[in-house]
Short mmCIF file of C-alpha atoms and ligand atoms in Angstrom, two decimals:
data_model
loop_
_atom_site.label_atom_id
_atom_site.label_comp_id
_atom_site.label_asym_id
_atom_site.label_seq_id
_atom_site.Cartn_x
_atom_site.Cartn_y
_atom_site.Cartn_z
CA MET L 27 -8.04 23.05 1.24
CA PRO L 28 -9.99 22.12 -2.03
CA THR L 29 -12.94 20.37 -2.27
CA ILE L 30 -14.30 18.42 -4.47
CA LYS L 31 -18.39 17.51 -6.55
CA ILE L 32 -19.07 14.28 -7.24
CA LYS L 33 -22.01 13.59 -9.31
CA PRO L 34 -23.82 10.39 -9.99
CA LYS L 35 -23.41 9.14 -13.08
CA LEU L 36 -24.71 5.65 -14.93
CA ASN L 37 -22.95 4.02 -17.93
CA ILE L 38 -19.51 3.73 -17.51
CA ASN L 39 -17.48 2.48 -20.13
CA ALA L 40 -13.99 2.70 -20.45
CA THR L 41 -10.83 1.12 -20.54
CA LEU L 42 -8.19 2.96 -18.32
CA LYS L 43 -4.75 2.55 -16.75
CA VAL L 44 -4.14 3.28 -13.06
CA PRO L 45 -0.38 4.77 -11.41
CA GLY L 46 2.09 2.48 -10.61
CA ASP L 47 2.38 0.55 -7.67
CA LYS L 48 3.30 2.60 -4.11
CA SER L 49 4.09 -0.94 -2.69
CA ILE L 50 6.82 -2.01 -5.79
CA THR L 51 7.41 1.60 -5.93
CA HIS L 52 8.61 2.30 -2.64
CA ARG L 53 10.60 -1.20 -2.85
CA SER L 54 12.18 -0.16 -6.35
CA VAL L 55 14.11 2.57 -5.12
CA ILE L 56 15.40 0.77 -1.80
CA PHE L 57 16.73 -2.29 -3.59
CA ALA L 58 17.90 0.09 -6.54
CA GLY L 59 19.87 1.85 -3.98
CA LEU L 60 21.31 -0.99 -2.10
CA ALA L 61 22.55 -3.19 -5.23
CA GLN L 62 25.07 -2.75 -7.35
CA GLY L 63 24.93 -0.84 -10.16
CA HIS L 64 22.23 0.80 -12.67
CA CYS L 65 18.22 0.10 -12.17
CA THR L 66 15.87 2.00 -14.61
CA VAL L 67 12.14 1.79 -12.61
CA TYR L 68 9.73 2.14 -15.40
CA ASP L 69 6.09 3.60 -14.91
CA TYR L 70 7.02 4.51 -10.92
CA LEU L 71 4.33 5.63 -8.63
CA ASP L 72 5.64 9.08 -8.50
CA GLY L 73 2.94 10.09 -4.91
CA ASP L 74 4.27 11.60 -1.82
CA ASP L 75 4.26 8.80 0.01
CA CYS L 76 7.01 7.19 -2.86
CA ARG L 77 8.48 10.93 -3.00
CA ARG L 78 9.24 10.67 0.54
CA THR L 79 11.74 7.45 0.69
CA ILE L 80 13.83 8.74 -2.94
CA GLU L 81 13.96 11.75 -0.59
CA ALA L 82 15.14 9.53 2.06
CA PHE L 83 18.18 7.66 -0.17
CA ARG L 84 19.36 11.04 -2.29
CA GLN L 85 20.09 12.07 1.56
CA CYS L 86 21.45 9.13 2.03
CA GLY L 87 23.87 9.91 -1.42
CA ILE L 88 22.24 7.50 -3.66
CA GLU L 89 22.20 9.25 -7.22
CA ILE L 90 18.43 9.30 -8.20
CA LYS L 91 17.03 10.72 -11.55
CA LYS L 92 13.85 11.28 -12.45
CA ASP L 93 11.89 12.28 -15.36
CA LYS L 94 7.92 12.01 -15.69
CA THR L 95 7.69 7.88 -16.15
CA GLN L 96 11.15 6.53 -15.19
CA LEU L 97 14.01 6.61 -11.78
CA TYR L 98 17.16 6.05 -13.19
CA ILE L 99 18.95 4.65 -9.77
CA GLU L 100 22.66 4.54 -9.13
CA GLY L 101 23.49 1.73 -6.68
CA LYS L 102 26.04 1.88 -4.41
CA GLY L 103 25.66 -1.99 -2.67
CA LEU L 104 24.54 -2.49 0.88
CA ASN L 105 27.32 -0.43 2.92
CA GLY L 106 27.48 2.46 0.22
CA LEU L 107 25.52 4.70 2.14
CA LYS L 108 26.01 7.60 3.76
CA ALA L 109 24.68 9.58 7.05
CA PRO L 110 22.19 11.74 5.83
CA GLU L 111 22.75 15.42 7.16
CA ILE L 112 19.61 16.64 8.51
CA PRO L 113 16.80 14.05 9.66
CA ILE L 114 14.63 12.23 7.12
CA ASN L 115 11.12 13.68 6.31
CA ALA L 116 8.72 10.13 5.80
CA GLY L 117 5.82 12.70 5.77
CA ASN L 118 2.27 10.25 5.80
CA SER L 119 4.47 7.32 4.98
CA GLY L 120 4.16 4.82 7.14
CA THR L 121 6.40 2.52 4.43
CA THR L 122 8.70 4.83 4.25
CA ILE L 123 9.34 4.74 7.99
CA ARG L 124 8.79 1.36 8.62
CA LEU L 125 11.57 0.09 5.64
CA LEU L 126 13.84 2.45 5.93
CA SER L 127 14.13 1.82 9.65
CA GLY L 128 14.94 -1.90 8.51
CA VAL L 129 17.88 -0.07 6.01
CA PHE L 130 19.40 2.11 8.84
CA ALA L 131 19.56 -1.23 11.20
CA GLY L 132 22.52 -2.23 9.48
CA GLN L 133 24.10 0.84 8.67
CA ASN L 134 27.64 2.35 10.57
CA PHE L 135 25.87 5.60 11.41
CA GLU L 136 22.50 7.28 13.28
CA THR L 137 19.79 8.00 11.40
CA GLU L 138 16.87 10.34 12.93
CA MET L 139 13.36 9.73 10.68
CA PHE L 140 9.93 12.05 11.46
CA GLY L 141 6.33 12.16 9.90
CA ASP L 142 3.19 14.38 9.77
CA ALA L 143 0.75 14.26 12.36
CA SER L 144 -0.88 11.12 11.30
CA LEU L 145 2.42 9.15 11.13
CA SER L 146 3.45 10.72 14.43
CA LYS L 147 0.71 8.87 16.05
CA ARG L 148 1.03 5.29 14.01
CA PRO L 149 2.84 2.14 16.26
CA MET L 150 6.32 1.59 15.92
CA LYS L 151 6.86 -1.04 18.25
CA ARG L 152 6.45 -3.79 15.07
CA VAL L 153 9.21 -2.17 14.43
CA MET L 154 11.64 -1.76 16.91
CA GLU L 155 10.95 -5.29 18.56
CA PRO L 156 12.99 -7.14 16.31
CA LEU L 157 15.13 -5.00 14.99
CA GLY L 158 16.04 -4.56 18.85
CA LEU L 159 16.51 -7.98 19.54
CA MET L 160 18.83 -8.33 16.41
CA GLY L 161 20.93 -5.55 18.15
CA VAL L 162 19.85 -2.21 16.87
CA LYS L 163 18.69 0.91 19.52
CA ILE L 164 16.17 2.46 18.49
CA GLN L 165 14.35 5.55 20.44
CA ALA L 166 10.92 6.74 19.49
CA ALA L 167 8.24 9.37 21.01
CA ASN L 168 6.06 7.68 24.31
CA SER L 169 8.74 5.11 23.76
CA GLN L 170 6.63 3.69 20.19
CA TYR L 171 5.68 6.85 17.90
CA PRO L 172 8.22 8.77 15.26
CA PRO L 173 10.26 10.37 16.08
CA LEU L 174 12.29 7.59 15.90
CA LYS L 175 15.98 7.72 15.90
CA ILE L 176 17.57 4.73 15.06
CA THR L 177 21.31 3.74 16.00
CA GLY L 178 22.82 1.24 13.10
CA ASN L 179 24.77 -1.76 14.19
CA PRO L 180 26.78 -3.13 11.12
CA ASP L 181 27.07 -6.50 13.65
CA LEU L 182 23.70 -7.09 12.92
CA LYS L 183 22.62 -11.19 14.74
CA PRO L 184 20.57 -13.12 12.50
CA ILE L 185 16.88 -13.68 13.81
CA THR L 186 13.79 -15.72 13.36
CA TYR L 187 10.99 -14.26 14.30
CA ASN L 188 6.35 -15.08 14.53
CA LEU L 189 5.16 -12.21 13.54
CA PRO L 190 2.39 -11.45 15.84
CA ILE L 191 0.38 -9.72 13.20
CA ALA L 192 0.34 -10.36 9.15
CA SER L 193 2.23 -7.31 8.15
CA ALA L 194 4.33 -6.72 4.73
CA GLN L 195 5.34 -3.38 6.43
CA VAL L 196 6.85 -5.08 9.12
CA LYS L 197 8.31 -8.24 7.28
CA SER L 198 10.22 -6.52 5.23
CA ALA L 199 11.74 -4.31 7.90
CA VAL L 200 13.48 -7.64 9.09
CA LEU L 201 13.90 -8.83 5.99
CA LEU L 202 16.12 -5.18 4.96
CA ALA L 203 18.07 -5.63 8.40
CA GLY L 204 18.16 -9.32 7.73
CA LEU L 205 19.54 -8.52 4.27
CA GLN L 206 22.67 -7.18 5.71
CA ALA L 207 22.90 -9.34 8.81
CA HIS L 208 25.53 -12.18 9.51
CA GLY L 209 23.85 -15.44 8.71
CA LYS L 210 20.06 -16.53 7.63
CA THR L 211 16.82 -14.17 8.97
CA THR L 212 13.99 -16.43 8.79
CA VAL L 213 10.36 -13.92 9.47
CA ILE L 214 7.24 -16.29 9.92
CA GLU L 215 3.73 -14.47 9.73
CA PRO L 216 0.45 -15.46 10.95
CA GLY L 217 -1.05 -14.62 7.07
CA LEU L 218 -0.31 -14.36 4.25
CA SER L 219 0.72 -11.00 3.29
CA ARG L 220 2.23 -8.83 -0.14
CA ASP L 221 5.12 -10.33 -1.01
CA HIS L 222 6.88 -8.00 -2.99
CA THR L 223 9.87 -7.77 -0.65
CA GLU L 224 10.60 -11.08 -1.12
CA ARG L 225 9.76 -11.29 -5.39
CA LEU L 226 12.44 -7.88 -5.90
CA LEU L 227 14.96 -9.61 -3.85
CA GLU L 228 14.87 -13.44 -5.74
CA TYR L 229 15.16 -10.32 -8.84
CA PHE L 230 17.66 -8.85 -7.97
CA GLY L 231 20.13 -12.17 -7.36
CA ALA L 232 18.96 -12.53 -2.95
CA LYS L 233 19.66 -15.86 -1.31
CA ILE L 234 15.93 -15.98 -0.35
CA LYS L 235 13.69 -18.47 -0.36
CA TYR L 236 9.96 -18.20 0.95
CA LYS L 237 6.84 -19.99 0.66
CA ASN L 238 3.46 -19.61 2.07
CA ASN L 239 4.26 -17.57 5.50
CA ILE L 240 7.32 -18.36 6.24
CA VAL L 241 10.61 -16.43 4.31
CA THR L 242 14.05 -16.97 4.95
CA VAL L 243 17.15 -15.16 3.49
CA GLU L 244 20.76 -14.56 3.69
CA GLY L 245 22.87 -11.50 4.73
CA LYS L 246 25.69 -9.90 2.94
CA ALA L 247 25.00 -11.24 -0.42
CA GLU L 248 25.33 -8.91 -2.97
CA LEU L 249 22.33 -7.44 -4.75
CA LYS L 250 22.64 -6.92 -8.70
CA ALA L 251 20.38 -3.90 -10.08
CA LYS L 252 17.88 -4.64 -12.50
CA ASP L 253 15.61 -2.18 -14.80
CA ILE L 254 12.01 -2.61 -13.49
CA TYR L 255 8.41 -2.19 -14.74
CA VAL L 256 6.52 -1.57 -11.95
CA PRO L 257 2.75 -2.78 -12.92
CA GLY L 258 -0.33 -0.22 -12.24
CA ASP L 259 -1.22 -0.27 -8.89
CA PHE L 260 -4.32 -2.91 -7.73
CA SER L 261 -5.28 -0.32 -4.61
CA SER L 262 -6.31 2.17 -7.37
CA ALA L 263 -7.82 -0.23 -9.65
CA ALA L 264 -10.10 -1.09 -7.22
CA PHE L 265 -11.63 1.96 -6.95
CA PHE L 266 -12.99 1.66 -10.53
CA ILE L 267 -13.48 -2.00 -10.27
CA ALA L 268 -15.70 -1.16 -7.71
CA ALA L 269 -17.19 1.86 -10.15
CA GLY L 270 -17.86 -1.08 -13.29
CA LEU L 271 -19.71 -2.96 -9.96
CA LEU L 272 -22.20 -0.26 -8.88
CA ALA L 273 -22.44 1.84 -11.63
CA LYS L 274 -25.54 0.91 -13.36
CA LYS L 275 -25.25 -0.64 -16.97
CA SER L 276 -21.35 0.40 -16.86
CA LYS L 277 -18.11 -2.01 -17.49
CA ILE L 278 -14.78 -0.80 -16.67
CA LYS L 279 -11.70 -2.45 -18.00
CA ILE L 280 -8.35 -1.78 -15.65
CA GLU L 281 -4.63 -2.45 -17.87
CA ASN L 282 -1.77 -4.01 -16.35
CA VAL L 283 -2.53 -4.37 -12.94
CA GLY L 284 -0.03 -6.09 -10.57
CA LEU L 285 -2.29 -9.15 -9.63
CA ASN L 286 -0.08 -9.75 -6.59
CA GLU L 287 -1.31 -12.89 -4.63
CA GLY L 288 -0.83 -11.11 -0.70
CA ARG L 289 -2.99 -8.04 -2.94
CA THR L 290 -5.73 -9.59 -4.59
CA GLY L 291 -8.01 -10.94 -1.60
CA PHE L 292 -10.43 -7.87 -3.03
CA LEU L 293 -10.80 -10.11 -6.03
CA LYS L 294 -11.61 -13.50 -4.05
CA ALA L 295 -14.47 -10.79 -1.57
CA LEU L 296 -16.27 -9.71 -4.59
CA GLU L 297 -16.25 -13.15 -6.29
CA THR L 298 -18.15 -14.77 -3.44
CA MET L 299 -20.37 -11.59 -3.60
CA GLY L 300 -21.64 -12.96 -6.88
CA ALA L 301 -19.43 -9.95 -9.04
CA LYS L 302 -18.71 -10.59 -12.77
CA ILE L 303 -15.05 -9.75 -12.73
CA LYS L 304 -12.72 -11.15 -15.28
CA ILE L 305 -8.44 -10.96 -15.51
CA GLU L 306 -7.27 -10.77 -19.24
CA ASN L 307 -3.88 -11.17 -20.47
CA PHE L 308 -2.51 -12.67 -17.46
CA LYS L 309 1.71 -12.60 -17.15
CA ILE L 310 4.57 -12.32 -15.01
CA VAL L 311 6.52 -9.33 -15.20
CA CYS L 312 9.67 -8.80 -13.37
CA ASN L 313 9.31 -11.63 -11.34
CA GLU L 314 5.49 -9.96 -10.66
CA PRO L 315 2.05 -11.07 -11.74
CA VAL L 316 0.06 -8.73 -13.80
CA GLY L 317 -3.30 -8.50 -15.66
CA ASP L 318 -5.83 -6.59 -17.41
CA ILE L 319 -8.83 -6.56 -14.39
CA VAL L 320 -12.37 -6.18 -15.82
CA ALA L 321 -15.18 -5.74 -14.05
CA GLU L 322 -19.20 -5.02 -14.87
CA VAL L 323 -22.16 -3.91 -12.87
CA SER L 324 -23.26 -7.12 -11.12
CA SER L 325 -26.32 -8.55 -8.37
CA LEU L 326 -23.84 -8.75 -4.99
CA LYS L 327 -25.20 -10.80 -2.19
CA GLY L 328 -23.75 -10.06 1.33
CA ILE L 329 -20.80 -12.03 2.49
CA THR L 330 -18.67 -13.09 6.21
CA LEU L 331 -15.71 -12.31 5.06
CA ASP L 332 -13.15 -14.73 5.60
CA THR L 333 -11.06 -13.54 8.29
CA ALA L 334 -7.71 -14.93 6.66
CA LEU L 335 -8.03 -12.71 3.35
CA VAL L 336 -7.95 -9.86 5.87
CA PRO L 337 -4.04 -9.33 4.91
CA GLN L 338 -4.61 -9.26 1.49
CA LEU L 339 -7.06 -7.19 1.18
CA ILE L 340 -6.37 -4.69 4.24
CA ASP L 341 -6.58 -1.61 2.23
CA GLU L 342 -9.48 -2.36 0.50
CA ILE L 343 -11.93 -3.08 2.97
CA PRO L 344 -13.18 0.56 3.17
CA LEU L 345 -14.27 0.18 -0.51
CA LEU L 346 -15.33 -3.56 0.23
CA VAL L 347 -17.85 -1.53 3.11
CA LEU L 348 -19.31 1.02 0.37
CA ILE L 349 -20.01 -2.29 -2.03
CA ALA L 350 -21.11 -3.98 0.70
CA SER L 351 -24.19 -1.51 1.25
CA GLN L 352 -24.89 -1.76 -2.04
CA ALA L 353 -25.14 -5.90 -1.54
CA GLN L 354 -28.53 -8.11 -0.74
CA GLY L 355 -28.16 -8.75 3.22
CA LYS L 356 -25.79 -8.74 5.59
CA THR L 357 -22.11 -8.24 5.21
CA VAL L 358 -20.10 -9.53 7.96
CA ILE L 359 -16.35 -8.30 8.46
CA LYS L 360 -14.42 -8.94 11.61
CA GLY L 361 -10.49 -9.26 12.14
CA ALA L 362 -9.13 -6.04 10.67
CA GLY L 363 -8.53 -4.28 13.93
CA GLU L 364 -5.08 -2.60 12.18
CA LEU L 365 -7.56 -0.21 10.05
CA ARG L 366 -7.83 1.76 13.04
CA VAL L 367 -4.39 2.72 12.90
CA LYS L 368 -3.83 3.26 9.37
CA GLU L 369 -3.31 7.10 7.56
CA SER L 370 -6.38 7.06 9.98
CA ASP L 371 -8.62 5.41 12.51
CA ARG L 372 -10.57 3.52 8.86
CA ILE L 373 -13.78 1.92 11.21
CA LYS L 374 -14.58 5.07 12.05
CA ALA L 375 -13.93 7.27 9.33
CA ILE L 376 -15.73 5.23 6.39
CA SER L 377 -18.10 4.63 8.79
CA SER L 378 -18.76 7.98 9.69
CA GLU L 379 -18.83 9.23 6.41
CA LEU L 380 -21.07 6.56 4.69
CA LYS L 381 -23.74 6.45 7.23
CA LYS L 382 -23.87 10.42 6.21
CA MET L 383 -24.62 9.15 2.62
CA GLY L 384 -27.58 6.87 4.15
CA ALA L 385 -25.69 3.37 4.60
CA VAL L 386 -26.34 0.96 7.77
CA ILE L 387 -23.03 0.50 9.03
CA THR L 388 -22.65 -0.85 13.01
CA GLU L 389 -19.11 -0.33 13.90
CA LEU L 390 -17.09 -3.11 15.27
CA GLU L 391 -13.47 -3.02 17.65
CA ASP L 392 -12.18 -4.59 14.40
CA GLY L 393 -14.80 -4.07 11.55
CA PHE L 394 -18.08 -3.87 10.13
CA ILE L 395 -21.38 -4.67 9.71
CA VAL L 396 -22.70 -3.81 7.10
CA ASP L 397 -27.20 -3.81 6.28
CA GLY L 398 -27.50 -3.34 1.89
CA PRO L 399 -28.97 -2.51 -0.97
CA VAL L 400 -29.58 1.00 0.38
CA LYS L 401 -29.84 3.94 -2.47
CA LEU L 402 -27.03 6.54 -1.14
CA HIS L 403 -27.67 10.28 -1.25
CA GLY L 404 -25.34 13.21 -1.74
CA ALA L 405 -23.95 14.04 1.70
CA ILE L 406 -20.85 16.56 2.66
CA VAL L 407 -18.07 14.33 3.70
CA GLU L 408 -14.31 14.34 4.99
CA SER L 409 -11.63 12.89 3.98
CA TYR L 410 -9.98 12.48 7.42
CA ASP L 411 -6.91 13.94 5.16
CA ASP L 412 -6.78 9.55 4.12
CA HIS L 413 -5.97 9.14 0.74
CA ARG L 414 -8.20 5.99 0.35
CA ILE L 415 -11.06 7.72 2.10
CA ALA L 416 -11.47 10.47 0.28
CA MET L 417 -11.57 7.89 -3.06
CA THR L 418 -13.75 6.05 -0.95
CA THR L 419 -16.29 8.11 -0.64
CA ALA L 420 -15.59 9.85 -4.59
CA ILE L 421 -16.89 5.74 -5.62
CA ALA L 422 -19.91 6.54 -3.46
CA GLY L 423 -20.68 9.87 -4.80
CA LEU L 424 -20.41 8.37 -8.28
CA CYS L 425 -23.47 5.70 -7.58
CA ALA L 426 -25.17 8.25 -4.98
CA ASP L 427 -28.15 10.79 -5.89
CA GLY L 428 -27.45 13.86 -5.78
CA GLU L 429 -24.31 15.63 -5.27
CA THR L 430 -21.96 14.83 -3.23
CA GLU L 431 -19.18 17.18 -1.34
CA ILE L 432 -15.44 15.85 -0.46
CA ASN L 433 -13.76 18.38 2.04
CA ASN L 434 -9.72 18.34 1.83
CA SER L 435 -9.46 15.85 -1.47
CA GLU L 436 -6.01 16.67 -2.29
CA CYS L 437 -5.29 13.76 0.08
CA VAL L 438 -5.04 11.18 -2.82
CA ASP L 439 -1.45 12.55 -3.99
CA ILE L 440 -0.05 10.26 -1.71
CA SER L 441 -1.32 7.41 -3.87
CA PHE L 442 -3.33 8.26 -6.99
CA PRO L 443 -2.16 11.83 -8.18
CA ASN L 444 -4.84 11.90 -11.54
CA PHE L 445 -7.78 10.27 -9.37
CA TRP L 446 -9.91 13.44 -9.87
CA GLU L 447 -8.18 13.48 -13.47
CA LEU L 448 -10.03 10.04 -14.14
CA ILE L 449 -13.14 10.52 -12.28
CA GLU L 450 -13.12 13.27 -14.84
CA LYS L 451 -12.60 12.12 -17.44
CA ILE L 452 -15.31 8.37 -17.03
C1 LIG S 530 2.51 -1.86 2.46
C2 LIG S 530 1.19 -3.11 3.65
C3 LIG S 530 0.21 -2.59 4.56
C4 LIG S 530 -1.02 -1.54 3.15
C5 LIG S 530 0.20 -0.34 3.23
C6 LIG S 530 1.27 -0.37 2.33
C7 LIG S 530 3.89 -2.61 2.11
O1 LIG S 530 0.75 -2.13 5.23
O2 LIG S 530 -1.34 -1.45 4.21
O3 LIG S 530 -0.81 0.39 2.45
O4 LIG S 530 4.10 -1.75 1.23
O5 LIG S 530 4.09 -3.12 2.74
P1 LIG S 530 0.41 -2.95 7.04
O6 LIG S 530 2.15 -4.06 6.69
O7 LIG S 530 1.23 -2.31 7.69
O8 LIG S 530 0.04 -3.72 6.55
#
């Protein structure tokens, strides 16, 4: 298992691009597979999670060719999938297993899906419940963990569903089932989460309405494939935004990044902390907002995070904890209990690893209290096989004294395969 060594770095002046958006790549494959016609997906993310979704669709008879930057998908319509011959391996990918549960909900066959050790511990009741209400039978280990066995029902009932917690994965699973049901399915969320599914469905001509936290889709309408240009992943860009803010005398520009409002709570939180960040070249591409982000070293102050922002920065919270450790005063993050059921228990993982580097963090059941600023020092840290923990400790290493060693660093392949090369480059 490779260990990476990170040395401190000041004065980072760089313009870079990050790989394609993970959430949009998953959805491009899924919706192109369920649409009629050909779709070329430009600048897709070739990371392990997205490869799982691609493989799953291939197993269902969808032709997907790929080269380094493009996917070529021949969609067969909502009823065009065939039963996979062997169980689908979702690997580490929560998005694959949860969104595909919605796809297989309306099919005329039985599907089994399983995952790695981390995915096998992640809760699936959140998708089993609404899909059960629509008429799908799903069996799970201990009635809530993968492997899942889904007995599809081509006669799905539409529902109106109030999500107990804001989750784009669960919302998308219900919408995917709703797309195959007779009539209108509505999902109401307690907070705003990413709306890539809604935007892509609209782009493909589905009958869909969405505003704030409420979305309604009409079932059985045909999706028409169109080419998709995938922007850079905001969550990947976030690591370099943090580097730009924290490493002395630095300025970093990340070009062509997705700026979906359900993803950019991190920018709002950083603005309250006093960060110098600018958006340039804002535009709409394939129904998604996109722009360049410029971040430069800033003097930051601690904040009490608005809990309404949590769903919009859920993947960036470990990084926010690192940034808070460099800000003046106390930062309080609450309402983020979801972090305990991500690829690792991210509250525990990031607290323990940043503390090894000198950060002052109190772990709460649903968040953190961070006291700053402290000068971090290099240490030997663990990734917990979680891509976002590995990358957050790498950025911490750039602004620490001495050398940081990150064990099991290869997990970055999940969402950011060339992360270590880019770190080397800057
Ligand atoms: C994702 C939704 C989020 C996020 C994950 C990707 C998606 O999960 O953490 O990395 O693509 O829909 P939840 O829906 O569980 O919040």
